[in-house]
Amino acid sequence: MAETLRRVLNSGGAAGSGEENTAEAEPPLLLLGGHGSGKTALLFAAALEAAGEGRGPVLFLTRRPLQSLPRRIGAPLEPLRLQKIRFQYPPSTRELLRLLCSAHETRGPAPSLLLLDGLEEYLTEDPGSQEAAYLAALLLDTAAHFSHRVGSGRGCGLIVALQTQEEGDSATALQLALLQRYFPAQCWLQPDAPGPGQHCLRACLEPGGLGARAEWRVTFRQDGEMTVTPWPTQAGDTSLHKGSSSGGQP
């Protein structure tokens, strides 16, 4: 779902076009960043973008309800868009697995986009690589099932947010390397020098072989408003090409 995030970041606060988009050929995407890096806001922006495409609903999975809706994050907070976003709050790994396994039993329109926020909270209950692989495979299988229900050319996309940890945690690094095999497209969020009353990030999108790599500066004001501008590319800047599991670099 790299192109969905690309549209969100390219909009820089403008409303979505409302044009229908196919997700059939897009690989699943892993959204990576440290604590408070804006992952939830970008997921919600992607949900609004997809909700305005005239397709099916958006399924947003998270462990707990959002405390507040992010402000001015791309597509407008129109009631019709918000009504198409279905929030569900599985409180444990067991409940998440049960929800995903029962997806084939749900009725009504199939989702056009499946979002999961806070994957790390579910993985901490069963931190082994086998459990991570099983959950990742089940997420992909659920998205594939929804794609089959939606029909040819109108697949269900998948975006999962994962909080990166400090360096030196070999178990976490191994877990991340495993997840990257299931999610070939990735978007990394790295802290940038903030301005007065602002929280700034560098967003790097690796689309997994589809489309070009791209970078943006994402700025959150204290009131929650998000603005996005293209990253000023500099020759020889390789800071986002060095592997790390902590700083938001691919």
GROMACS .gro file of C-alpha atoms in nm:
model
  250
    1MET     CA    1   0.000   0.000   0.000
    2ALA     CA    2   0.289   0.232  -0.069
    3GLU     CA    3   0.088   0.437  -0.318
    4THR     CA    4  -0.182   0.511  -0.060
    5LEU     CA    5   0.079   0.656   0.178
    6ARG     CA    6   0.247   0.833  -0.113
    7ARG     CA    7  -0.080   1.010  -0.195
    8VAL     CA    8  -0.124   1.106   0.172
    9LEU     CA    9   0.228   1.248   0.196
   10ASN     CA   10   0.217   1.417  -0.144
   11SER     CA   11  -0.111   1.588  -0.054
   12GLY     CA   12   0.060   1.785   0.222
   13GLY     CA   13  -0.276   1.860   0.379
   14ALA     CA   14  -0.491   1.878   0.065
   15ALA     CA   15  -0.810   1.678   0.027
   16GLY     CA   16  -0.801   1.344  -0.150
   17SER     CA   17  -0.910   1.331  -0.511
   18GLY     CA   18  -1.186   1.079  -0.449
   19GLU     CA   19  -1.069   0.879  -0.752
   20GLU     CA   20  -1.087   0.503  -0.724
   21ASN     CA   21  -0.756   0.323  -0.690
   22THR     CA   22  -0.669  -0.043  -0.716
   23ALA     CA   23  -0.467  -0.211  -0.443
   24GLU     CA   24  -0.442  -0.549  -0.614
   25ALA     CA   25  -0.079  -0.519  -0.725
   26GLU     CA   26   0.051  -0.332  -0.420
   27PRO     CA   27   0.253  -0.526  -0.164
   28PRO     CA   28   0.169  -0.497   0.207
   29LEU     CA   29   0.346  -0.214   0.386
   30LEU     CA   30   0.517  -0.193   0.724
   31LEU     CA   31   0.512   0.153   0.885
   32LEU     CA   32   0.811   0.185   1.118
   33GLY     CA   33   0.912   0.446   1.373
   34GLY     CA   34   0.988   0.513   1.737
   35HIS     CA   35   0.744   0.607   2.011
   36GLY     CA   36   0.546   0.921   1.925
   37SER     CA   37   0.670   0.933   1.566
   38GLY     CA   38   0.327   0.989   1.410
   39LYS     CA   39   0.253   0.634   1.297
   40THR     CA   40  -0.108   0.642   1.418
   41ALA     CA   41  -0.170   0.979   1.250
   42LEU     CA   42  -0.038   0.849   0.917
   43LEU     CA   43  -0.245   0.532   0.949
   44PHE     CA   44  -0.556   0.741   1.011
   45ALA     CA   45  -0.469   0.964   0.715
   46ALA     CA   46  -0.438   0.653   0.498
   47ALA     CA   47  -0.778   0.536   0.626
   48LEU     CA   48  -0.937   0.868   0.528
   49GLU     CA   49  -0.770   0.854   0.187
   50ALA     CA   50  -0.899   0.504   0.117
   51ALA     CA   51  -1.246   0.588   0.255
   52GLY     CA   52  -1.280   0.863  -0.007
   53GLU     CA   53  -1.205   0.638  -0.305
   54GLY     CA   54  -1.561   0.517  -0.348
   55ARG     CA   55  -1.476   0.158  -0.263
   56GLY     CA   56  -1.542  -0.063   0.040
   57PRO     CA   57  -1.501   0.027   0.408
   58VAL     CA   58  -1.170   0.049   0.593
   59LEU     CA   59  -1.098  -0.187   0.885
   60PHE     CA   60  -0.879  -0.020   1.150
   61LEU     CA   61  -0.749  -0.255   1.422
   62THR     CA   62  -0.587  -0.112   1.733
   63ARG     CA   63  -0.554  -0.222   2.094
   64ARG     CA   64  -0.729   0.082   2.239
   65PRO     CA   65  -0.951   0.364   2.107
   66LEU     CA   66  -0.783   0.677   1.973
   67GLN     CA   67  -0.782   0.947   2.240
   68SER     CA   68  -0.850   1.211   1.976
   69LEU     CA   69  -0.871   1.230   1.599
   70PRO     CA   70  -0.559   1.379   1.436
   71ARG     CA   71  -0.624   1.724   1.288
   72ARG     CA   72  -0.575   1.823   0.924
   73ILE     CA   73  -0.379   1.518   0.814
   74GLY     CA   74  -0.465   1.509   0.444
   75ALA     CA   75  -0.819   1.412   0.346
   76PRO     CA   76  -1.092   1.609   0.529
   77LEU     CA   77  -1.275   1.467   0.829
   78GLU     CA   78  -1.599   1.436   0.636
   79PRO     CA   79  -1.877   1.238   0.808
   80LEU     CA   80  -1.915   1.003   0.509
   81ARG     CA   81  -1.545   0.917   0.518
   82LEU     CA   82  -1.547   0.864   0.895
   83GLN     CA   83  -1.851   0.636   0.869
   84LYS     CA   84  -1.658   0.406   0.634
   85ILE     CA   85  -1.378   0.351   0.889
   86ARG     CA   86  -1.462   0.057   1.114
   87PHE     CA   87  -1.260   0.053   1.435
   88GLN     CA   88  -1.213  -0.270   1.628
   89TYR     CA   89  -1.012  -0.305   1.949
   90PRO     CA   90  -0.879  -0.658   2.009
   91PRO     CA   91  -0.730  -0.631   2.362
   92SER     CA   92  -0.491  -0.925   2.334
   93THR     CA   93  -0.303  -1.136   2.083
   94ARG     CA   94  -0.554  -1.413   2.132
   95GLU     CA   95  -0.845  -1.182   2.051
   96LEU     CA   96  -0.663  -1.042   1.748
   97LEU     CA   97  -0.600  -1.390   1.613
   98ARG     CA   98  -0.961  -1.486   1.674
   99LEU     CA   99  -1.082  -1.175   1.488
  100LEU     CA  100  -0.857  -1.244   1.190
  101CYS     CA  101  -0.946  -1.614   1.179
  102SER     CA  102  -1.318  -1.528   1.176
  103ALA     CA  103  -1.288  -1.279   0.890
  104HIS     CA  104  -1.436  -1.528   0.643
  105GLU     CA  105  -1.755  -1.534   0.850
  106THR     CA  106  -1.820  -1.160   0.837
  107ARG     CA  107  -2.101  -1.030   0.620
  108GLY     CA  108  -2.145  -0.706   0.433
  109PRO     CA  109  -1.902  -0.526   0.202
  110ALA     CA  110  -1.542  -0.647   0.226
  111PRO     CA  111  -1.286  -0.388   0.340
  112SER     CA  112  -1.075  -0.215   0.078
  113LEU     CA  113  -0.799  -0.152   0.332
  114LEU     CA  114  -0.689  -0.336   0.647
  115LEU     CA  115  -0.488  -0.138   0.904
  116LEU     CA  116  -0.323  -0.258   1.224
  117ASP     CA  117  -0.173  -0.010   1.470
  118GLY     CA  118   0.071  -0.114   1.743
  119LEU     CA  119   0.181  -0.455   1.618
  120GLU     CA  120   0.459  -0.454   1.881
  121GLU     CA  121   0.200  -0.458   2.162
  122TYR     CA  122   0.067  -0.791   2.038
  123LEU     CA  123   0.411  -0.935   1.974
  124THR     CA  124   0.530  -0.866   2.328
  125GLU     CA  125   0.284  -1.126   2.457
  126ASP     CA  126   0.453  -1.391   2.240
  127PRO     CA  127   0.791  -1.246   2.145
  128GLY     CA  128   0.923  -1.550   1.955
  129SER     CA  129   0.992  -1.535   1.582
  130GLN     CA  130   0.747  -1.820   1.519
  131GLU     CA  131   0.460  -1.620   1.669
  132ALA     CA  132   0.556  -1.310   1.470
  133ALA     CA  133   0.564  -1.512   1.148
  134TYR     CA  134   0.226  -1.667   1.221
  135LEU     CA  135   0.062  -1.331   1.291
  136ALA     CA  136   0.217  -1.172   0.981
  137ALA     CA  137   0.103  -1.462   0.763
  138LEU     CA  138  -0.248  -1.445   0.907
  139LEU     CA  139  -0.269  -1.071   0.835
  140LEU     CA  140  -0.166  -1.132   0.474
  141ASP     CA  141  -0.411  -1.419   0.443
  142THR     CA  142  -0.695  -1.203   0.580
  143ALA     CA  143  -0.616  -0.924   0.332
  144ALA     CA  144  -0.607  -1.183   0.051
  145HIS     CA  145  -0.946  -1.317   0.160
  146PHE     CA  146  -1.095  -0.966   0.154
  147SER     CA  147  -0.937  -0.908  -0.189
  148HIS     CA  148  -1.108  -1.223  -0.319
  149ARG     CA  149  -1.442  -1.097  -0.189
  150VAL     CA  150  -1.391  -0.750  -0.332
  151GLY     CA  151  -1.325  -0.892  -0.678
  152SER     CA  152  -1.061  -0.875  -0.949
  153GLY     CA  153  -0.877  -0.545  -0.982
  154ARG     CA  154  -1.011  -0.410  -0.650
  155GLY     CA  155  -0.794  -0.581  -0.390
  156CYS     CA  156  -0.774  -0.511  -0.016
  157GLY     CA  157  -0.457  -0.332   0.091
  158LEU     CA  158  -0.267  -0.394   0.415
  159ILE     CA  159  -0.066  -0.147   0.627
  160VAL     CA  160   0.077  -0.242   0.967
  161ALA     CA  161   0.248  -0.002   1.211
  162LEU     CA  162   0.533  -0.128   1.428
  163GLN     CA  163   0.724   0.067   1.693
  164THR     CA  164   1.099   0.027   1.654
  165GLN     CA  165   1.314  -0.036   1.960
  166GLU     CA  166   1.655   0.066   2.086
  167GLU     CA  167   1.967  -0.080   1.932
  168GLY     CA  168   2.127  -0.383   2.093
  169ASP     CA  169   1.809  -0.591   2.125
  170SER     CA  170   1.898  -0.890   1.910
  171ALA     CA  171   1.557  -1.054   1.953
  172THR     CA  172   1.379  -0.741   1.829
  173ALA     CA  173   1.621  -0.707   1.536
  174LEU     CA  174   1.555  -1.068   1.437
  175GLN     CA  175   1.181  -1.014   1.466
  176LEU     CA  176   1.200  -0.705   1.245
  177ALA     CA  177   1.409  -0.884   0.983
  178LEU     CA  178   1.148  -1.161   0.974
  179LEU     CA  179   0.858  -0.918   0.937
  180GLN     CA  180   1.033  -0.740   0.651
  181ARG     CA  181   1.016  -1.065   0.454
  182TYR     CA  182   0.636  -1.051   0.475
  183PHE     CA  183   0.613  -0.674   0.417
  184PRO     CA  184   0.836  -0.584   0.120
  185ALA     CA  185   0.716  -0.223   0.119
  186GLN     CA  186   0.819  -0.007   0.416
  187CYS     CA  187   0.789   0.350   0.534
  188TRP     CA  188   1.041   0.462   0.798
  189LEU     CA  189   0.989   0.762   1.026
  190GLN     CA  190   1.304   0.921   1.169
  191PRO     CA  191   1.319   1.219   1.410
  192ASP     CA  192   1.434   1.546   1.253
  193ALA     CA  193   1.541   1.874   1.412
  194PRO     CA  194   1.217   2.033   1.545
  195GLY     CA  195   1.116   2.395   1.516
  196PRO     CA  196   0.949   2.602   1.789
  197GLY     CA  197   0.637   2.418   1.907
  198GLN     CA  198   0.680   2.150   1.641
  199HIS     CA  199   0.762   1.780   1.616
  200CYS     CA  200   0.945   1.703   1.291
  201LEU     CA  201   1.012   1.373   1.116
  202ARG     CA  202   1.182   1.245   0.806
  203ALA     CA  203   0.962   0.994   0.623
  204CYS     CA  204   1.127   0.754   0.381
  205LEU     CA  205   0.906   0.537   0.159
  206GLU     CA  206   1.051   0.218   0.010
  207PRO     CA  207   0.768   0.087  -0.214
  208GLY     CA  208   0.901  -0.267  -0.247
  209GLY     CA  209   0.985  -0.261  -0.615
  210LEU     CA  210   0.678  -0.065  -0.727
  211GLY     CA  211   0.749   0.301  -0.795
  212ALA     CA  212   1.035   0.520  -0.684
  213ARG     CA  213   1.177   0.569  -0.336
  214ALA     CA  214   1.067   0.903  -0.188
  215GLU     CA  215   1.126   1.116   0.121
  216TRP     CA  216   0.935   1.393   0.297
  217ARG     CA  217   0.960   1.616   0.602
  218VAL     CA  218   0.653   1.569   0.821
  219THR     CA  219   0.579   1.835   1.081
  220PHE     CA  220   0.325   1.810   1.363
  221ARG     CA  221   0.226   2.125   1.546
  222GLN     CA  222   0.122   2.123   1.910
  223ASP     CA  223  -0.245   2.137   1.808
  224GLY     CA  224  -0.200   1.815   1.606
  225GLU     CA  225  -0.200   1.973   1.260
  226MET     CA  226   0.023   1.791   1.014
  227THR     CA  227   0.209   1.949   0.723
  228VAL     CA  228   0.424   1.766   0.469
  229THR     CA  229   0.693   1.896   0.235
  230PRO     CA  230   0.935   1.711   0.004
  231TRP     CA  231   1.266   1.629   0.169
  232PRO     CA  232   1.549   1.848   0.036
  233THR     CA  233   1.768   1.583  -0.124
  234GLN     CA  234   2.138   1.638  -0.087
  235ALA     CA  235   2.416   1.464  -0.276
  236GLY     CA  236   2.591   1.204  -0.067
  237ASP     CA  237   2.316   1.191   0.195
  238THR     CA  238   2.299   0.823   0.288
  239SER     CA  239   2.168   0.849   0.643
  240LEU     CA  240   1.851   0.662   0.557
  241HIS     CA  241   2.032   0.383   0.375
  242LYS     CA  242   2.215   0.250   0.681
  243GLY     CA  243   2.038  -0.040   0.850
  244SER     CA  244   1.909   0.019   1.203
  245SER     CA  245   1.621  -0.107   1.412
  246SER     CA  246   1.601   0.200   1.632
  247GLY     CA  247   1.634   0.523   1.441
  248GLY     CA  248   1.374   0.468   1.172
  249GLN     CA  249   1.622   0.392   0.896
  250PRO     CA  250   1.578   0.119   0.638
   0.00000   0.00000   0.00000
